[in-house]
C-alpha positions as protocol buffer text, in pm:
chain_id: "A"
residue {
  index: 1
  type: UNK
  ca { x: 6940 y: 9823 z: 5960 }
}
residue {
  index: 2
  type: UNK
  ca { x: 6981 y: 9733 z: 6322 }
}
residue {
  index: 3
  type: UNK
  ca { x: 6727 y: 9928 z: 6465 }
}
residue {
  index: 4
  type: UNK
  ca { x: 6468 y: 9829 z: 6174 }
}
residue {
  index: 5
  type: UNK
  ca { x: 6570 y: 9462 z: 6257 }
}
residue {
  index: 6
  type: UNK
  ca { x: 6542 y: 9542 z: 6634 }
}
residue {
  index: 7
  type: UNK
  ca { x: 6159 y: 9660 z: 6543 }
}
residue {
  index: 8
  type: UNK
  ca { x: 6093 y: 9341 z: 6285 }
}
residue {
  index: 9
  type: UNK
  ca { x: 6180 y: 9124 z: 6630 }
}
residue {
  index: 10
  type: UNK
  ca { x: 5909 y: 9373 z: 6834 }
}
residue {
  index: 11
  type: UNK
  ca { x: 5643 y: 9463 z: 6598 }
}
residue {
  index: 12
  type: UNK
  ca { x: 5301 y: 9520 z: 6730 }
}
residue {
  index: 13
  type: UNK
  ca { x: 5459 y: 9585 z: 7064 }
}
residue {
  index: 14
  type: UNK
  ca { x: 5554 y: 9875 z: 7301 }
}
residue {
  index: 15
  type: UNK
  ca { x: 5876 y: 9828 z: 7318 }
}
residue {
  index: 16
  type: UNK
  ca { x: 6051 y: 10078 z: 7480 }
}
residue {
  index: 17
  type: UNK
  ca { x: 6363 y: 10296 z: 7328 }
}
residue {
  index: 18
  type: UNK
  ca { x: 6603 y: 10134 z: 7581 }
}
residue {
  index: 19
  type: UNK
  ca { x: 6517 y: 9773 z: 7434 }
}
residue {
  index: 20
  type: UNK
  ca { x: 6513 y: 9850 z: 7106 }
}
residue {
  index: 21
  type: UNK
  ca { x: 6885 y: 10038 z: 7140 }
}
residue {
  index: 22
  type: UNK
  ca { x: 6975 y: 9727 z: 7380 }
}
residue {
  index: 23
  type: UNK
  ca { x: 6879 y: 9493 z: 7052 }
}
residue {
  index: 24
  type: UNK
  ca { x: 7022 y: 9734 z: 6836 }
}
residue {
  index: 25
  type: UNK
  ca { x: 7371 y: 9712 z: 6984 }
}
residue {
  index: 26
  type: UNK
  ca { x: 7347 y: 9317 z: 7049 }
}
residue {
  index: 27
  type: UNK
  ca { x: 7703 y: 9195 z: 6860 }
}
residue {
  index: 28
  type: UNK
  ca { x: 7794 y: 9540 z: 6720 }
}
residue {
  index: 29
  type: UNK
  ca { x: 7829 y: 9895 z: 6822 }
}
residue {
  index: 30
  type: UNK
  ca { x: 7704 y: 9990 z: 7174 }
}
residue {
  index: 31
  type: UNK
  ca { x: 7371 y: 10205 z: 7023 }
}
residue {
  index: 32
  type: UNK
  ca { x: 7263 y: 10514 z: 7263 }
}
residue {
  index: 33
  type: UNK
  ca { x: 6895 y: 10558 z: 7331 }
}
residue {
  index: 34
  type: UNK
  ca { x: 6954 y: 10905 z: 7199 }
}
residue {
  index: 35
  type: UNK
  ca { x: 7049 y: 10736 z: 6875 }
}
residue {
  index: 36
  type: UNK
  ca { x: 6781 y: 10497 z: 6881 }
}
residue {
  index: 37
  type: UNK
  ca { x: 6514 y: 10785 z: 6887 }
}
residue {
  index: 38
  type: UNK
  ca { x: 6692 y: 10937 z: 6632 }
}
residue {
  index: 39
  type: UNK
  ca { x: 6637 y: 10677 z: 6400 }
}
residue {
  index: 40
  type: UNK
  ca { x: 6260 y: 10623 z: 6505 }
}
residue {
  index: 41
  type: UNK
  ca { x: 6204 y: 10955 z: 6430 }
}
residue {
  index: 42
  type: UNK
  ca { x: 6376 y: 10963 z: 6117 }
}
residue {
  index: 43
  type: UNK
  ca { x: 6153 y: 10624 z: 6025 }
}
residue {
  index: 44
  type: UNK
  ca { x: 5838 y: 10782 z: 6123 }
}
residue {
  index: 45
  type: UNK
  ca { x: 5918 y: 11092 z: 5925 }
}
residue {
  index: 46
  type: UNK
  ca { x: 5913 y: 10890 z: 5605 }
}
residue {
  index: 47
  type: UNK
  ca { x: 5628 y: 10671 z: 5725 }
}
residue {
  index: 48
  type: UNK
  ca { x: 5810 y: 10356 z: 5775 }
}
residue {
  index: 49
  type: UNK
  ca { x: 5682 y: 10310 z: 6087 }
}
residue {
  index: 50
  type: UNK
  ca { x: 5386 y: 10398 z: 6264 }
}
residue {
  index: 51
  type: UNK
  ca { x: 5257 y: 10387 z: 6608 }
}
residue {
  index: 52
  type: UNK
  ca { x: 4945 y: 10291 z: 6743 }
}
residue {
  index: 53
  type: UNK
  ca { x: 4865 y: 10516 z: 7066 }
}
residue {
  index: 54
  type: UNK
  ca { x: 4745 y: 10418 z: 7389 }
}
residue {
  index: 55
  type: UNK
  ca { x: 4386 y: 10501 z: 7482 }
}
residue {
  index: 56
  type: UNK
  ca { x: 4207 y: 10579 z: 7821 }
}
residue {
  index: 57
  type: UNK
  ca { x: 3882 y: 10534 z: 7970 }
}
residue {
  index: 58
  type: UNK
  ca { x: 3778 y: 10597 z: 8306 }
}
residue {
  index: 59
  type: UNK
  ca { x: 3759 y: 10267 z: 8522 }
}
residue {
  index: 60
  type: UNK
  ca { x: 3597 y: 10149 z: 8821 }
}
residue {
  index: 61
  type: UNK
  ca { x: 3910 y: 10018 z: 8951 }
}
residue {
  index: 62
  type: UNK
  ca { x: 4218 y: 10237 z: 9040 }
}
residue {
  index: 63
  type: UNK
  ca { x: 4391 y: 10021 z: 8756 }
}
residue {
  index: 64
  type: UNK
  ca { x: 4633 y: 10257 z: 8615 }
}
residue {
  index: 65
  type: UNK
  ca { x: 4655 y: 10273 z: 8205 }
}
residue {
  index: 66
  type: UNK
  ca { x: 4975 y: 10215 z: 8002 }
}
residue {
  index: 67
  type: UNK
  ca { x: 5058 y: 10504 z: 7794 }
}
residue {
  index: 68
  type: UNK
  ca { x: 5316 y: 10327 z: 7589 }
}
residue {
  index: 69
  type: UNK
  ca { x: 5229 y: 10295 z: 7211 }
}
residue {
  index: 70
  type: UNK
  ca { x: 5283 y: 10021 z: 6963 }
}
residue {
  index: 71
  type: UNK
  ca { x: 5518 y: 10013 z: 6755 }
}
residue {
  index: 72
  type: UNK
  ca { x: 5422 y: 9898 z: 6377 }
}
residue {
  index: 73
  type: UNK
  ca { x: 5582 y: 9924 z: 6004 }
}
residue {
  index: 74
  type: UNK
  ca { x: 5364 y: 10090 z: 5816 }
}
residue {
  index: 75
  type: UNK
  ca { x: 5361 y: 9749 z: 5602 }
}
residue {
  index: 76
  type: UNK
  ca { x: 5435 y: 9462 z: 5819 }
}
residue {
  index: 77
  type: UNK
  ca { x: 5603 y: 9265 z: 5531 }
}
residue {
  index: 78
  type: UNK
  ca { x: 5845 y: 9483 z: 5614 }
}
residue {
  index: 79
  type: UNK
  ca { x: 5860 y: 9342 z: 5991 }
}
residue {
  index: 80
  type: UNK
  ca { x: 5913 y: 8981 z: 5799 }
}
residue {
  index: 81
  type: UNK
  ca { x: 6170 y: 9088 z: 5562 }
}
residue {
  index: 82
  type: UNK
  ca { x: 6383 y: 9250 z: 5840 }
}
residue {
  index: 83
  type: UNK
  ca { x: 6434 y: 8933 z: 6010 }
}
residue {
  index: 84
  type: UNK
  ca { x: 6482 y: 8712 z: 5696 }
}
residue {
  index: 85
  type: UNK
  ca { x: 6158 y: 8521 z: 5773 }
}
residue {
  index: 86
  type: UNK
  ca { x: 5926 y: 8311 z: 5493 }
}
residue {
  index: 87
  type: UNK
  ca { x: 5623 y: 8131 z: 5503 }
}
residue {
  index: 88
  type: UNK
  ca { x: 5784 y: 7803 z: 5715 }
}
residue {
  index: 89
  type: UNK
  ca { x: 5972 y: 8025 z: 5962 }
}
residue {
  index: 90
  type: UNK
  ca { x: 5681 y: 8193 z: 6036 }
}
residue {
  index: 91
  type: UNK
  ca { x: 5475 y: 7846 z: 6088 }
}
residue {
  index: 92
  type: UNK
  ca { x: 5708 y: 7730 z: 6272 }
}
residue {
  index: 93
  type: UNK
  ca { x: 5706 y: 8054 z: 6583 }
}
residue {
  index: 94
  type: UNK
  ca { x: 5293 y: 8100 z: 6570 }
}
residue {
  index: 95
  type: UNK
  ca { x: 5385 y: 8335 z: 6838 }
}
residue {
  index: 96
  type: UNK
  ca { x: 5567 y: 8582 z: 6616 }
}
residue {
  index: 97
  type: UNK
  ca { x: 5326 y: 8531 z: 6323 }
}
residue {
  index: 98
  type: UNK
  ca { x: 5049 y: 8626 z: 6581 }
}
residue {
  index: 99
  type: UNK
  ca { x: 5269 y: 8944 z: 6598 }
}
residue {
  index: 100
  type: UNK
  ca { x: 5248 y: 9043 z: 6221 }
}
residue {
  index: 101
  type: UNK
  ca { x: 4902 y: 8923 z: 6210 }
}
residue {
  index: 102
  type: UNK
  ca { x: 4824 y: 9189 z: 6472 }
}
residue {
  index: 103
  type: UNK
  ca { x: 5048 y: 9432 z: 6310 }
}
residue {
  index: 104
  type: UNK
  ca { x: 4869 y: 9346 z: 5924 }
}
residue {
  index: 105
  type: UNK
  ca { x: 4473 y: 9384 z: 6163 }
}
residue {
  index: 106
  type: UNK
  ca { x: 4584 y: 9726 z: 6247 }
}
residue {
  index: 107
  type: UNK
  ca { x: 4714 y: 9829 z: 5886 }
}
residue {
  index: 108
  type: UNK
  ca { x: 4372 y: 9756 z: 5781 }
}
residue {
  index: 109
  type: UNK
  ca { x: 4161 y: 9855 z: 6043 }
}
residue {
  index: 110
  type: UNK
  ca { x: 4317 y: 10216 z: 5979 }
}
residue {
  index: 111
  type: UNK
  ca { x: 4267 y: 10243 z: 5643 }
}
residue {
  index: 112
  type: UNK
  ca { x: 3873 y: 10192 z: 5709 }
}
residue {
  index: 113
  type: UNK
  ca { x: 3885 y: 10427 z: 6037 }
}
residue {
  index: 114
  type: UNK
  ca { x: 4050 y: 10712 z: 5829 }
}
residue {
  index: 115
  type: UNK
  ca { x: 3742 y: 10706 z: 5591 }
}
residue {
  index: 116
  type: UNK
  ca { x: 3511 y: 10743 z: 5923 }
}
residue {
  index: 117
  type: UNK
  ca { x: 3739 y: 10972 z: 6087 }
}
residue {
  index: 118
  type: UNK
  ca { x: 3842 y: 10743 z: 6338 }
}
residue {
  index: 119
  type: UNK
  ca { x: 4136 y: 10677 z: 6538 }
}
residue {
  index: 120
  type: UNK
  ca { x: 4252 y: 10299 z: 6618 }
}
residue {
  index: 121
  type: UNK
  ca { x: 4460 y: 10278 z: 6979 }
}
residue {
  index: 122
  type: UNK
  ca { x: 4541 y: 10034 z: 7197 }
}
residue {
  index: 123
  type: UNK
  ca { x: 4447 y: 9951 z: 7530 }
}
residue {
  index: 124
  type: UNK
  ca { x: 4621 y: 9816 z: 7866 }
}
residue {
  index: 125
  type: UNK
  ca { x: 4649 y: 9841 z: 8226 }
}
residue {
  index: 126
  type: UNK
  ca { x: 4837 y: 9769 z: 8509 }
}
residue {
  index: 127
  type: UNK
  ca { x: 4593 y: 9455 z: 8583 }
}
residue {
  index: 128
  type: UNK
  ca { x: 4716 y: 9323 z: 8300 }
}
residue {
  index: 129
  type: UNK
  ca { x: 4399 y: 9401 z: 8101 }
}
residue {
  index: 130
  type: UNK
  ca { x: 4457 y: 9490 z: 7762 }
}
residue {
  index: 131
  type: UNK
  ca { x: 4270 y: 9545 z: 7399 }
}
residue {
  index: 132
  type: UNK
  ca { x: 4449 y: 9514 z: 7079 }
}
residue {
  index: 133
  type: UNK
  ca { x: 4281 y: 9770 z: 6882 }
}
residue {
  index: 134
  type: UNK
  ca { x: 4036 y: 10061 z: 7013 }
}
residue {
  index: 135
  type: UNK
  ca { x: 3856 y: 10256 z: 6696 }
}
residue {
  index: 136
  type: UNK
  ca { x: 3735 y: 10561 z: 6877 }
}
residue {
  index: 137
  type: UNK
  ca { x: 3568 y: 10835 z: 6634 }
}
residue {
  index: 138
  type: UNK
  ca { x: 3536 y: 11185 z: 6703 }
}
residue {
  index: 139
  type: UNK
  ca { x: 3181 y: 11222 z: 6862 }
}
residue {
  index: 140
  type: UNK
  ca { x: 3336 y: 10939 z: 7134 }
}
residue {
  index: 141
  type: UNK
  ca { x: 3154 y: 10621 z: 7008 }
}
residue {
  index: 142
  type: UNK
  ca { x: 3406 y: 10375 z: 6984 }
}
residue {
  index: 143
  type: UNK
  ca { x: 3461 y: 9966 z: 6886 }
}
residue {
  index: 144
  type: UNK
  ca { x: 3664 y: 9710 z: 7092 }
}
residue {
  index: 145
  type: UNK
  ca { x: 3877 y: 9484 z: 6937 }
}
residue {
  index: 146
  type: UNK
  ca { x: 4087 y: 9157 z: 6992 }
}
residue {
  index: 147
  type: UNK
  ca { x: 4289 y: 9002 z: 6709 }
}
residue {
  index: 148
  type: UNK
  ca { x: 4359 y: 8618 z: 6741 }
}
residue {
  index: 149
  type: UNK
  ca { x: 4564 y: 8472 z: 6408 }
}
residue {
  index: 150
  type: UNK
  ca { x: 4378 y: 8098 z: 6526 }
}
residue {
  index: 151
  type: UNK
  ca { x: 4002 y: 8070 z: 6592 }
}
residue {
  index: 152
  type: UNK
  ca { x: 4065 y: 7847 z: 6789 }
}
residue {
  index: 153
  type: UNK
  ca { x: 4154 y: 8169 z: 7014 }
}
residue {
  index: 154
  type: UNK
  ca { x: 3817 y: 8255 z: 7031 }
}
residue {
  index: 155
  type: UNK
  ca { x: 3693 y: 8203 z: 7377 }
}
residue {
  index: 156
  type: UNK
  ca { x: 4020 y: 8376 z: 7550 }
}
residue {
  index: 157
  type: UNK
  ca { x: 3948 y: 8688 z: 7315 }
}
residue {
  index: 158
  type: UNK
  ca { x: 3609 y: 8707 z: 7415 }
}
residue {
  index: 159
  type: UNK
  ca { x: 3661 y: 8634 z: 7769 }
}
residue {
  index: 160
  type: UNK
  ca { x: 3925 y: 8925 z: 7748 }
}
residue {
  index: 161
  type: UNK
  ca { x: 3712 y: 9166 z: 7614 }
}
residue {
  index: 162
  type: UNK
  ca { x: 3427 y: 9104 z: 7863 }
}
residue {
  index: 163
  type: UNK
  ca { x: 3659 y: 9150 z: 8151 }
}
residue {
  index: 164
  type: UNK
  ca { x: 3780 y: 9479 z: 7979 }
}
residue {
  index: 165
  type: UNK
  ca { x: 3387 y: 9644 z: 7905 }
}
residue {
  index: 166
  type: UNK
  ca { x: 3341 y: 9525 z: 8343 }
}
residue {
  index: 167
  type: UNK
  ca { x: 3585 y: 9738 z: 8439 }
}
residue {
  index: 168
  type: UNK
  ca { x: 3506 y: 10047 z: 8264 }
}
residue {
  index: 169
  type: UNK
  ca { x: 3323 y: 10306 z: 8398 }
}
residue {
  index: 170
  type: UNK
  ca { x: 3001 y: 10369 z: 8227 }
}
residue {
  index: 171
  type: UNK
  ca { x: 2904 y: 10647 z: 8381 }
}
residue {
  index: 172
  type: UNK
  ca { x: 3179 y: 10852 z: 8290 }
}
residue {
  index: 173
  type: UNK
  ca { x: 3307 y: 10641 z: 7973 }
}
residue {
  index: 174
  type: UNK
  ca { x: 3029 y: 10494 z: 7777 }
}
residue {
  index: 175
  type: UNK
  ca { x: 3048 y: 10144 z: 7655 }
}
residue {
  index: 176
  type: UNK
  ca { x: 3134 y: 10009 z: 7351 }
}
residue {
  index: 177
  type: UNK
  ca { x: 2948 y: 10043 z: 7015 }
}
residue {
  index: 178
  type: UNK
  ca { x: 3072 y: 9706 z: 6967 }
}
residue {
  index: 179
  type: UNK
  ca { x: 3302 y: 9427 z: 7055 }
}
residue {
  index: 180
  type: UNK
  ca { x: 3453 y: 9232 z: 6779 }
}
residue {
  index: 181
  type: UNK
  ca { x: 3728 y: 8917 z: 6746 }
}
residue {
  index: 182
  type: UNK
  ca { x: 3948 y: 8961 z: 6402 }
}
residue {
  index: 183
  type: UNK
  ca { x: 4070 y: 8605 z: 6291 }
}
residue {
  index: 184
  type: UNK
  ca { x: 4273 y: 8418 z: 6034 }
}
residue {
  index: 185
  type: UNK
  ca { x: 3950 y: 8200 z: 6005 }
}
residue {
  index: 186
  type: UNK
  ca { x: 3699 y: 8136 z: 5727 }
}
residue {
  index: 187
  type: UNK
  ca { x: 3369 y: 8194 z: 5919 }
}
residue {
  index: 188
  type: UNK
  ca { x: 3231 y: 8539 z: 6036 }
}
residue {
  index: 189
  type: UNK
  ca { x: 2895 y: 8508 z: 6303 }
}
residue {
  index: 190
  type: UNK
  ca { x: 2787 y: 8719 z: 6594 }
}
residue {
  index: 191
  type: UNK
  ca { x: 2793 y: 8510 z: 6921 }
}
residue {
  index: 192
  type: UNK
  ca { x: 2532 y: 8501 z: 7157 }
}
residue {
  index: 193
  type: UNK
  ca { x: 2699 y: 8738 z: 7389 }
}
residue {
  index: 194
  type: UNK
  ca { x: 2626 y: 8973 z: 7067 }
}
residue {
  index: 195
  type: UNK
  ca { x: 3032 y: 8979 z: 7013 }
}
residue {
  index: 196
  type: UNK
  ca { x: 3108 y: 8982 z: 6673 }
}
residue {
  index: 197
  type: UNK
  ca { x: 3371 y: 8701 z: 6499 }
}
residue {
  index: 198
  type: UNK
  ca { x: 3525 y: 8890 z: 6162 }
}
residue {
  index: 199
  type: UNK
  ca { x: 3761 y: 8657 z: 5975 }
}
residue {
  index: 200
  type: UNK
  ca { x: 4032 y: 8875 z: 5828 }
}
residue {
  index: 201
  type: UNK
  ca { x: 3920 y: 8827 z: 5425 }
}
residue {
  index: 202
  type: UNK
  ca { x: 3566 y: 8978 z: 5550 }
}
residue {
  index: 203
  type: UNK
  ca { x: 3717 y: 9352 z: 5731 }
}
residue {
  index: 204
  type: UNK
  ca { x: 3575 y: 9555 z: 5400 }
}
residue {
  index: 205
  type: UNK
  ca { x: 3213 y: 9369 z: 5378 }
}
């Protein structure tokens, strides 16, 4: 229960082993990293928890690409449950309910890769340049995408994305199919920078 609390407080992140055994061990028994492993393993083998690989392009820059995954329950109610959060909590630290947001985006968005056999990773560099979901399928046409709970998010997730696709290198990675911004909004549209705003409720349209 400590290490499935210790990923509840780190969902959608790449936490490392060492942080998640530090966490672990926080008022109780010191926790190895050995043993922390052993119980990620052990959850992954009976698919509590899932992680969402890193994924890399070629760049213009000398940028170097994080190869840490993400680390997600398989349900992210789960992520909630383990630490003792409801609906006001969860108001009340937007920053942690933009966490399970992510974590519930990427639930879905791999249940409609699998039926295109399609993978969904992540993205980030050592510029600080990162992508929350990358659905690459197997002929290498792929789909960028940034996942903002608020609309009101809208401009930074664009921004970020744009700054992403200017970096890559096209001649050796080729763009994107698509760009898209997953919200908890009502509205879905395609901005005039042809980036495409998908409220949550509108993912299987």
């Amino acid at each position: 229960m400590r290490i499935i609390r210790a990923l509840g407080r780190n969902v959608a992140t790449e936490v490392a082993v060492a942080a998640l055994a530090r966490d672990a061990s926080a008022g109780g028994e010191q926790m190895t990293n050995a043993t922390a492993q052993g119980y990620l393993d052990a959850l992954a083998r009976v698919f509590v928890l899932e992680e969402q690989p890193s994924w890399g392009p070629h760049l213009r820059s000398r940028d170097r690409v994080r190869k840490a995954a993400k680390r997600h329950f398989v349900d992210p109610s789960l992520a909630v449950a383990a630490v003792g959060a409801n609906a006001d909590r969860l108001l009340r630290d937007l920053d942690y309910f933009g966490q399970v947001f992510e974590s519930l985006v990427v639930r879905d968005l791999r249940v409609y890769a699998d039926v295109h056999d399609a993978i969904v990773h992540h993205y980030r560099d050592s510029a600080g340049r990162d992508v929350d979901a990358i659905i690459e399928r197997r002929d290498g046409s792929w789909i960028a995408v940034e996942v903002k709970l608020a609309a009101s998010r809208e401009e930074d997730a664009a921004a970020s994305l744009k700054r992403f696709a200017a970096n890559l290198d096209t001649a050796r990675t080729e763009p994107p199919s698509a760009m898209m911004i997953i919200t908890g909004g009502q509205y879905g549209y395609t901005r005039a920078d042809g980036i495409h705003v998908i409220p949550i409720g509108a993912l299987a349209a």
